[in-house]
mmCIF file of C-alpha atoms in Angstrom:
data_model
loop_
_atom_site.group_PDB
_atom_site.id
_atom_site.type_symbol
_atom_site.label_atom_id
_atom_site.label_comp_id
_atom_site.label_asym_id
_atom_site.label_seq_id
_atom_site.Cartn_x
_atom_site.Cartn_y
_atom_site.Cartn_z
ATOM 1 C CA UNK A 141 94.652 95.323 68.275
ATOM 2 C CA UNK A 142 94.529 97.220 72.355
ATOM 3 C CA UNK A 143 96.890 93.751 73.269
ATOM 4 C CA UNK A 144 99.146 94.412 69.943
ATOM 5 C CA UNK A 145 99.399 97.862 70.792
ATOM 6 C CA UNK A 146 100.016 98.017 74.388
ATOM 7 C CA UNK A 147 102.294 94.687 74.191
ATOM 8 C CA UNK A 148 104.937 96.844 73.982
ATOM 9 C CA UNK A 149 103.619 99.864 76.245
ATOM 10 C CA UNK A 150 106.946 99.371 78.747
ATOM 11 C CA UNK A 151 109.196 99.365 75.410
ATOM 12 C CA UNK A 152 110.374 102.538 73.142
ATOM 13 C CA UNK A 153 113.699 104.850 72.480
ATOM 14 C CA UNK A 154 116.124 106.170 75.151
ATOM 15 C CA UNK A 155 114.206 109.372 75.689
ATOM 16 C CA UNK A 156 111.409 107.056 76.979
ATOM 17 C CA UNK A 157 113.047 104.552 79.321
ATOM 18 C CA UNK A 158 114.954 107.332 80.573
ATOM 19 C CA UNK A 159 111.420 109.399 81.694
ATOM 20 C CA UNK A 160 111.878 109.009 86.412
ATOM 21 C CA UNK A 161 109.341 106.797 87.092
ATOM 22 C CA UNK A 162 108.566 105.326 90.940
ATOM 23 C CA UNK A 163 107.751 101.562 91.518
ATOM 24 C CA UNK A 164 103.868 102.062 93.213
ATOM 25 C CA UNK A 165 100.525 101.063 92.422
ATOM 26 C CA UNK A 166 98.826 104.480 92.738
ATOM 27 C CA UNK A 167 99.989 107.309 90.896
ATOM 28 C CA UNK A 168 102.343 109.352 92.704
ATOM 29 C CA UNK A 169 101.318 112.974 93.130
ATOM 30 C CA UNK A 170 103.482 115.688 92.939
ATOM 31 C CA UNK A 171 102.512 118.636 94.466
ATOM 32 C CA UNK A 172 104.913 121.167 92.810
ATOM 33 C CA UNK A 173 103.304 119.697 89.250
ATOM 34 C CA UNK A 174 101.558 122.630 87.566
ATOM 35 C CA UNK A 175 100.242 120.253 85.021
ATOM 36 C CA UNK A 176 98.940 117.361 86.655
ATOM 37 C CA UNK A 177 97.832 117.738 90.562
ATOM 38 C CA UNK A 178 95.033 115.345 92.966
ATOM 39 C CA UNK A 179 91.837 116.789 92.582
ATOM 40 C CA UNK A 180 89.389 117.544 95.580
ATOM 41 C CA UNK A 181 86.050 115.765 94.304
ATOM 42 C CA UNK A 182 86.621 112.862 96.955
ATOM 43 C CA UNK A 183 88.027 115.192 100.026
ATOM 44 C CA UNK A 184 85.625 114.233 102.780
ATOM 45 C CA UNK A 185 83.558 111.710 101.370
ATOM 46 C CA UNK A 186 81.827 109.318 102.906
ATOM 47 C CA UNK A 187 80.654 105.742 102.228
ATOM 48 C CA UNK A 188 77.017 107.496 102.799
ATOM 49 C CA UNK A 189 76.098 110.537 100.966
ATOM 50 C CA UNK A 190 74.780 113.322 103.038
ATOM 51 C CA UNK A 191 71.038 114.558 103.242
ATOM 52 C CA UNK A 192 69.776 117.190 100.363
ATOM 53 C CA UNK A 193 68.812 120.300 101.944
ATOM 54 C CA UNK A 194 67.185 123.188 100.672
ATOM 55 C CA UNK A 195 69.528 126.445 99.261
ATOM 56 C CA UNK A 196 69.368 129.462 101.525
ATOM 57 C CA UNK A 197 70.933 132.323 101.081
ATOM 58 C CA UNK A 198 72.492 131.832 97.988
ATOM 59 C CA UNK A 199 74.173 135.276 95.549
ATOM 60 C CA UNK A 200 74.245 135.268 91.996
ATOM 61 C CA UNK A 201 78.127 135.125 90.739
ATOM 62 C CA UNK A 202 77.253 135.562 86.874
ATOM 63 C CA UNK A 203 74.533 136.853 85.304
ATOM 64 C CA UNK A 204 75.107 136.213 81.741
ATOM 65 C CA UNK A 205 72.753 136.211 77.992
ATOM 66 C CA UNK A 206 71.816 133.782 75.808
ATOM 67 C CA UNK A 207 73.975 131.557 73.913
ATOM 68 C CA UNK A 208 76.668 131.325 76.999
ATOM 69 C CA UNK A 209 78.992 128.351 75.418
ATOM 70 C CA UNK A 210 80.830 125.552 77.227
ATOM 71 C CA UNK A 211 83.980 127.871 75.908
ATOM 72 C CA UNK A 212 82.504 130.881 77.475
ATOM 73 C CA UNK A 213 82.515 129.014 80.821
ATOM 74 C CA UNK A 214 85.796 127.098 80.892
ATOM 75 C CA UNK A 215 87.805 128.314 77.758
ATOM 76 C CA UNK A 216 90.297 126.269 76.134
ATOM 77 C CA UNK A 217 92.724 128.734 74.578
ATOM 78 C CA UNK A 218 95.719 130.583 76.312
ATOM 79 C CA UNK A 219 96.175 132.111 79.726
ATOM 80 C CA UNK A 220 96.263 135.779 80.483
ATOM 81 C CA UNK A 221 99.131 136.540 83.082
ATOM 82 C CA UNK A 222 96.658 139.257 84.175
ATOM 83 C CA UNK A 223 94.229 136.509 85.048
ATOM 84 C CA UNK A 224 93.475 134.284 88.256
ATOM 85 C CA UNK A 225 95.001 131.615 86.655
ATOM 86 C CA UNK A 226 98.461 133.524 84.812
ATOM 87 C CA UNK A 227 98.706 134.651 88.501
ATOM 88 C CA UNK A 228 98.556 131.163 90.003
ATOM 89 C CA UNK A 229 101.175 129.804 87.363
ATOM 90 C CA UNK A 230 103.495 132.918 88.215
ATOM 91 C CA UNK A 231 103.507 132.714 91.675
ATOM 92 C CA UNK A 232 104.322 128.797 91.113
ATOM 93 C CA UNK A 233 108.276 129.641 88.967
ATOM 94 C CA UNK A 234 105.790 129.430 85.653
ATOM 95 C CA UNK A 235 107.402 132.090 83.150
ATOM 96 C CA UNK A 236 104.595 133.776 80.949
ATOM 97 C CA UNK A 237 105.939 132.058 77.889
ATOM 98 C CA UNK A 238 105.460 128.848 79.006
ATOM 99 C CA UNK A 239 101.693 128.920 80.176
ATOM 100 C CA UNK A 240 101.003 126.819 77.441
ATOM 101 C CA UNK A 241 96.870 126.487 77.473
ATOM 102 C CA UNK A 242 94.282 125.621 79.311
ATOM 103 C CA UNK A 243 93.423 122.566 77.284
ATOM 104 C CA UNK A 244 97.082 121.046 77.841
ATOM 105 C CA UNK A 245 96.534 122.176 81.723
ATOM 106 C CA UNK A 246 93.093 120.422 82.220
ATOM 107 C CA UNK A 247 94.674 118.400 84.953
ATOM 108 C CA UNK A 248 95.122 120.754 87.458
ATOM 109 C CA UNK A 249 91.917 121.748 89.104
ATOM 110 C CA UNK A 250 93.720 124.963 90.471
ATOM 111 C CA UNK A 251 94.360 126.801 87.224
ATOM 112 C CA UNK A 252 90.772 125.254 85.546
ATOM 113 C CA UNK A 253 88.855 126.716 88.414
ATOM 114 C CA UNK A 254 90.741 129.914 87.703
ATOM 115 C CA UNK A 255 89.756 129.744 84.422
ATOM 116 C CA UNK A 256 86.280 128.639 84.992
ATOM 117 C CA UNK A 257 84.244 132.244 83.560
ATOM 118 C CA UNK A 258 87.721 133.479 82.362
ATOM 119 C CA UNK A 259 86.894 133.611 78.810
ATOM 120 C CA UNK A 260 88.057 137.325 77.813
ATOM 121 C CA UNK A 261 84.779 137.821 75.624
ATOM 122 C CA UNK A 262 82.103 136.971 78.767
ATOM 123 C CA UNK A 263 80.458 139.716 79.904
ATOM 124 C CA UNK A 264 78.534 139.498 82.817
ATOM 125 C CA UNK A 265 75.748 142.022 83.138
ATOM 126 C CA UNK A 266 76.297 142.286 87.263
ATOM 127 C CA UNK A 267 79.755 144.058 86.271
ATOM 128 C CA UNK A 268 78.660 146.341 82.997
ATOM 129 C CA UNK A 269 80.958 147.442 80.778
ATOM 130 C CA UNK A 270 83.498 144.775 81.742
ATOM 131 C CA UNK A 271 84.993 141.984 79.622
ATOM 132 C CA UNK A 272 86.817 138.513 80.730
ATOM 133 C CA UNK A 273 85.664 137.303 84.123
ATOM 134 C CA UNK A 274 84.858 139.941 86.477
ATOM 135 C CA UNK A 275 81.417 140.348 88.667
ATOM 136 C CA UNK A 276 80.692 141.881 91.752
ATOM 137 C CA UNK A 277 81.310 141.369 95.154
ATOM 138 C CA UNK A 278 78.368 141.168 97.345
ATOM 139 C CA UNK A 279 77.008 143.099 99.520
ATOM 140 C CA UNK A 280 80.089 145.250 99.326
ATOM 141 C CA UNK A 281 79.443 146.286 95.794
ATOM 142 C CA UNK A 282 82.994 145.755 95.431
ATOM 143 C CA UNK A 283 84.284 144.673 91.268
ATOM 144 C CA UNK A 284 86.578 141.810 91.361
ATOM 145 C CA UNK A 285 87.412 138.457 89.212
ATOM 146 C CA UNK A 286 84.758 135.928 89.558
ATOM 147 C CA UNK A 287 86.788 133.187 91.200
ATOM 148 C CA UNK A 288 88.197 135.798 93.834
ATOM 149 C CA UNK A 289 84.512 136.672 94.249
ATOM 150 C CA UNK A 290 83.849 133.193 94.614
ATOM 151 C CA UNK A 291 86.706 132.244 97.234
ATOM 152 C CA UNK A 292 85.711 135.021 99.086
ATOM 153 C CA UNK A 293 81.863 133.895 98.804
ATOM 154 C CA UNK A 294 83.409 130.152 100.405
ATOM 155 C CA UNK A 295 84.941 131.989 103.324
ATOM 156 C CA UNK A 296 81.707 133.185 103.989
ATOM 157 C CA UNK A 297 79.714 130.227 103.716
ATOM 158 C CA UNK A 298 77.702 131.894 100.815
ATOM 159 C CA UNK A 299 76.386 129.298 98.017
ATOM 160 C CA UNK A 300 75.875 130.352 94.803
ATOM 161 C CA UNK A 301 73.996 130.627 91.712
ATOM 162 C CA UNK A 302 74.727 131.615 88.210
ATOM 163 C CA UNK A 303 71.914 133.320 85.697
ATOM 164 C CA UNK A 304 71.991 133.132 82.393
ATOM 165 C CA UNK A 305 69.385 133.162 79.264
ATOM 166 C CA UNK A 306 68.734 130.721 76.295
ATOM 167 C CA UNK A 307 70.693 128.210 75.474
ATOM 168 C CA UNK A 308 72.948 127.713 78.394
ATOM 169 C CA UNK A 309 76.458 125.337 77.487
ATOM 170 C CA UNK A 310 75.938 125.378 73.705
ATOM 171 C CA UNK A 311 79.288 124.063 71.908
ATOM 172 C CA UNK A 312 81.787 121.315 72.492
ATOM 173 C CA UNK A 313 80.701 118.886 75.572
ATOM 174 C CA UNK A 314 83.664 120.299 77.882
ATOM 175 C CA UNK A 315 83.353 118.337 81.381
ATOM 176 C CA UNK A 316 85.475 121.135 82.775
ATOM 177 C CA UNK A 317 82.492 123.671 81.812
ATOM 178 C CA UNK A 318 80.575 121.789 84.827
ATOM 179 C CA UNK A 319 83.918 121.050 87.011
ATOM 180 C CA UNK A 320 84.659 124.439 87.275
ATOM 181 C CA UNK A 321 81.265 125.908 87.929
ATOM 182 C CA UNK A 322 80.954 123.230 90.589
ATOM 183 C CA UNK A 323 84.125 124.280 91.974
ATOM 184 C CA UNK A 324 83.606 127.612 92.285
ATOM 185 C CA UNK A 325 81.006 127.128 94.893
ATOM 186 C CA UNK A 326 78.051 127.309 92.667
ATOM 187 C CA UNK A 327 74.971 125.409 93.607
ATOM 188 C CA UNK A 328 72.613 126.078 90.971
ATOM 189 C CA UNK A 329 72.067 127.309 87.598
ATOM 190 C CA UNK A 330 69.330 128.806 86.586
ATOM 191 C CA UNK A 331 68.512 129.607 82.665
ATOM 192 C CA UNK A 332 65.741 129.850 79.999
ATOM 193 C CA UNK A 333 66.612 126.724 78.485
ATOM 194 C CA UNK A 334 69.770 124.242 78.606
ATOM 195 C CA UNK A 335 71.839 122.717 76.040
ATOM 196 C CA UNK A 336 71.310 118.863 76.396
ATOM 197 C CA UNK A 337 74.706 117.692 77.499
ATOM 198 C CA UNK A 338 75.877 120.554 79.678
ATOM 199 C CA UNK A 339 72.480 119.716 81.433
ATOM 200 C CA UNK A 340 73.605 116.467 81.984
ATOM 201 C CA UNK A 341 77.286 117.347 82.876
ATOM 202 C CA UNK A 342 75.655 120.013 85.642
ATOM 203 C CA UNK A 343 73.506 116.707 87.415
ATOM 204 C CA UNK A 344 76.838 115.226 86.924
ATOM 205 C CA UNK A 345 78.446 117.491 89.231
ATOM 206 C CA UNK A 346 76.105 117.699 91.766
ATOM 207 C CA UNK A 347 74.735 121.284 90.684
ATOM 208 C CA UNK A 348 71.315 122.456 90.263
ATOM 209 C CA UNK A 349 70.279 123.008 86.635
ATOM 210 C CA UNK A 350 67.144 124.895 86.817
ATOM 211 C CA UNK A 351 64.880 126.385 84.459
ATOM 212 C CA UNK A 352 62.364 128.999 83.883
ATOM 213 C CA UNK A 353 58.637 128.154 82.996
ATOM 214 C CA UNK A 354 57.844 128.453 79.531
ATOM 215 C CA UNK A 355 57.786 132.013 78.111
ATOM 216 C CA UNK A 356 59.525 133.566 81.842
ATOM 217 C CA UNK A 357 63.303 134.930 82.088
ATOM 218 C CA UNK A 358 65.130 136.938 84.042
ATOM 219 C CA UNK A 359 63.456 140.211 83.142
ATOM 220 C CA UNK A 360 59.653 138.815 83.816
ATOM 221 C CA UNK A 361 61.039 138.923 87.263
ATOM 222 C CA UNK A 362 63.450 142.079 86.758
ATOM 223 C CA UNK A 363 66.433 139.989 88.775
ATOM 224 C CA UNK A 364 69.220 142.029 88.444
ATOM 225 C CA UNK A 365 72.242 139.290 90.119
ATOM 226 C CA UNK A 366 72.162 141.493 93.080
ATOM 227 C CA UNK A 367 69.332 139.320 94.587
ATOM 228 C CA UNK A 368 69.695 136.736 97.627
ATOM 229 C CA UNK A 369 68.244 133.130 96.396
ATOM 230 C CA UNK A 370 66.425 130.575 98.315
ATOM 231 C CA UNK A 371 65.614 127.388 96.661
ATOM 232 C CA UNK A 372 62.976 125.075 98.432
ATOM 233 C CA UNK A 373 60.984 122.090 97.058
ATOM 234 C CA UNK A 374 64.415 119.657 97.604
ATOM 235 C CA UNK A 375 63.340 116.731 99.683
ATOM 236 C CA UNK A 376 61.858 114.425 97.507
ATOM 237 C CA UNK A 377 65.606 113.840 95.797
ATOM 238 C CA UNK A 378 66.499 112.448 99.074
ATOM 239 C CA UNK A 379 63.670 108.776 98.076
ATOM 240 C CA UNK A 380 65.105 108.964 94.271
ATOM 241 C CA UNK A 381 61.754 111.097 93.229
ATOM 242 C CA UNK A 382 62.251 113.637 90.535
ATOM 243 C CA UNK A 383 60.239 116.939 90.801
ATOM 244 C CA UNK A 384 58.778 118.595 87.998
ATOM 245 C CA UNK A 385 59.073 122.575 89.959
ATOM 246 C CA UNK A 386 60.698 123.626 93.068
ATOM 247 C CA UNK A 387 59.959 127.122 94.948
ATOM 248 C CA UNK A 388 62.283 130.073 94.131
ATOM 249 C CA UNK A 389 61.857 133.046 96.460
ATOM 250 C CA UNK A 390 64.202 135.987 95.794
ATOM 251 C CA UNK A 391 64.744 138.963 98.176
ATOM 252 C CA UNK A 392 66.047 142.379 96.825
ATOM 253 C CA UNK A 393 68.167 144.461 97.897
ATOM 254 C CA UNK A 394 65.364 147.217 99.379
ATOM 255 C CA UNK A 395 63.928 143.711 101.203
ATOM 256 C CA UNK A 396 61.006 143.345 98.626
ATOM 257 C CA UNK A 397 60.423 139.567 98.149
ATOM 258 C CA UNK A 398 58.753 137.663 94.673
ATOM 259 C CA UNK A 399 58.609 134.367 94.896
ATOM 260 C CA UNK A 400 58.363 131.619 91.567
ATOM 261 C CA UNK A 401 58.647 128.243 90.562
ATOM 262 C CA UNK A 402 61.108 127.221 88.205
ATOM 263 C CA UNK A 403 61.530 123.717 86.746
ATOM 264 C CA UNK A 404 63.992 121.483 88.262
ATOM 265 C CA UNK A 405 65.746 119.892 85.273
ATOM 266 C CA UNK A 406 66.984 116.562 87.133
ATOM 267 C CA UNK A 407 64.952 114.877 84.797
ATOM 268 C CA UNK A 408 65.263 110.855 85.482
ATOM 269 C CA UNK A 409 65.160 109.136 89.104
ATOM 270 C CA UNK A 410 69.053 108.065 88.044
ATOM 271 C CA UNK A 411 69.930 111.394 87.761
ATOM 272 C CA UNK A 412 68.075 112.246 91.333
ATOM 273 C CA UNK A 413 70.206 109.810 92.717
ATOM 274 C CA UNK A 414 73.269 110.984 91.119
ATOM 275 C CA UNK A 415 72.774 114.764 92.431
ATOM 276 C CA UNK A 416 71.969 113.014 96.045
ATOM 277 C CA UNK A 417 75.304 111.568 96.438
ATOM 278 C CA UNK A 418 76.982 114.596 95.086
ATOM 279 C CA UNK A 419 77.392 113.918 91.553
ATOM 280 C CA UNK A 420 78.112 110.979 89.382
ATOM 281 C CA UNK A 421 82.150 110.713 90.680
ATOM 282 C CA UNK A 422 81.113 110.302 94.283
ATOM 283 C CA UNK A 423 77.871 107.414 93.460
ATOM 284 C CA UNK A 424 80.651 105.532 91.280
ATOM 285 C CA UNK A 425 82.991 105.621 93.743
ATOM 286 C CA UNK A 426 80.440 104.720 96.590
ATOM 287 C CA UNK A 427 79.170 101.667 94.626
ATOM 288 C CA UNK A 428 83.335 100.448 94.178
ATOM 289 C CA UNK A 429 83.998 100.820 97.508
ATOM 290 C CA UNK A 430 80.753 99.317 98.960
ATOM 291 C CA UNK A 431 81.704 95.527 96.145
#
């Protein structure tokens, strides 16, 4: 049936033959495409992947409930022009009316990352009171949209964690739901319990999923996203070795320090090796290049 079907791939109406196409192996990106544009997964890559380090200094971008969905983190529906991402397509000769979605715009990384926590119903308790996106700025103090936060956050060299409660990534398995957080600059993610394949997706990605012990959250330890993050206990991913808890110390704001463990959720030494080359795209890619 795939040779019946595809027989004829080259064939169909006027409309069809008459589509511009160039005469190259490799796809031909066009940078003035607002649908379709080359990702940045593979910018500096190396036929070695790099050494796993510990996460210093890291500030919380989200902190968000329970029952955060994979539509919650990278929604599929349409595009405010008040947004990150209406304001990208704007500034690029897109008129409002013809924003279309982010589902038929999945394949360009600049408006999904702009979408990434754009959901207008997310409400992040770092910014209360607010709806669709927004945290705070830190140390400033100063409200913004997350992914300005988070651009601002790369400038700085910041990493970055995310907070949330039980059942983290529930819904639709939505790669861009991991994409985007990873993305954004966001390192780990650390919840009261995961949703199986956003888990998964987050090893995928090369970003942290980690977990609180049994019966522990967010308020045992009164975090409040305002917090600076170190995570320790990372070396052994650099033999293939998973590890069961890793070392969490947090520093307030006033300089007080409590320190935890949490469990690391790379749960299999596959997935170890995965997050050590930076995610499943990069060890696929390694393994091509290296036959």
């Amino acid at each position: 049936m795939f040779k019946e079907r595809y027989a004829s791939a080259f064939g169909g109406d006027e409309r069809w033959q008459n589509v511009p196409t160039t005469n190259t192996v490799t796809y031909n990106w066009d940078p003035a495409s607002t649908y379709v544009k080359l990702p940045p997964y593979f910018d500096g890559l190396t036929m070695e992947p790099g050494v796993v380090e510990n996460i210093s200094g890291a500030r919380v971008l989200a902190k968000l409930g329970d029952s955060v969905t994979t539509d919650h983190i990278s929604p599929a529906g349409s595009i405010r022009a008040n947004g990150p991402a209406g304001l990208y397509l704007i500034d690029g000769g897109v008129r409002a009316q013809d924003f279309n979605s982010y589902g038929t715009r999945r394949g360009n990384h600049e408006v999904m990352v702009r979408g990434t926590f754009a959901n207008v119903r997310l409400r992040n308790q770092m910014a209360p009171g607010t709806e669709g996106g927004i945290t705070i700025k830190l140390p400033e103090g100063t409200e913004m949209s997350i992914f300005d936060a988070a651009m601002l956050y790369e400038i700085e060299g910041t990493p970055l964690v995310v907070l949330g409660g039980k059942e983290y990534g529930t819904g639709s398995s939505r790669d861009w739901a991991a994409k985007g957080t990873k993305l954004l600059g966001v390192k780990a993610v650390l919840v009261e319990s995961f949703e199986r394949i956003h888990r998964s997706n987050l090893v995928g990605m090369g970003v942290l999923p980690l977990q609180y012990l049994p019966g522990e959250s967010a308020a045992t330890f009164a975090l409040e996203g305002t917090e600076v993050f170190d995570i320790g206990g990372l070396d052994p991913l650099n033999r293939g070795e998973t590890v069961h808890e890793v070392p969490l110390r947090v520093t307030r704001g006033n300089g007080d320090v409590v320190e935890f463990n949490v469990r690391l959720r790379i749960d299999t030494p596959t997935e170890a090796e995965y997050y050590r080359h930076g995610g499943v795209l990069n060890f696929v890619l390694r393994q091509l290049a290296a036959q």
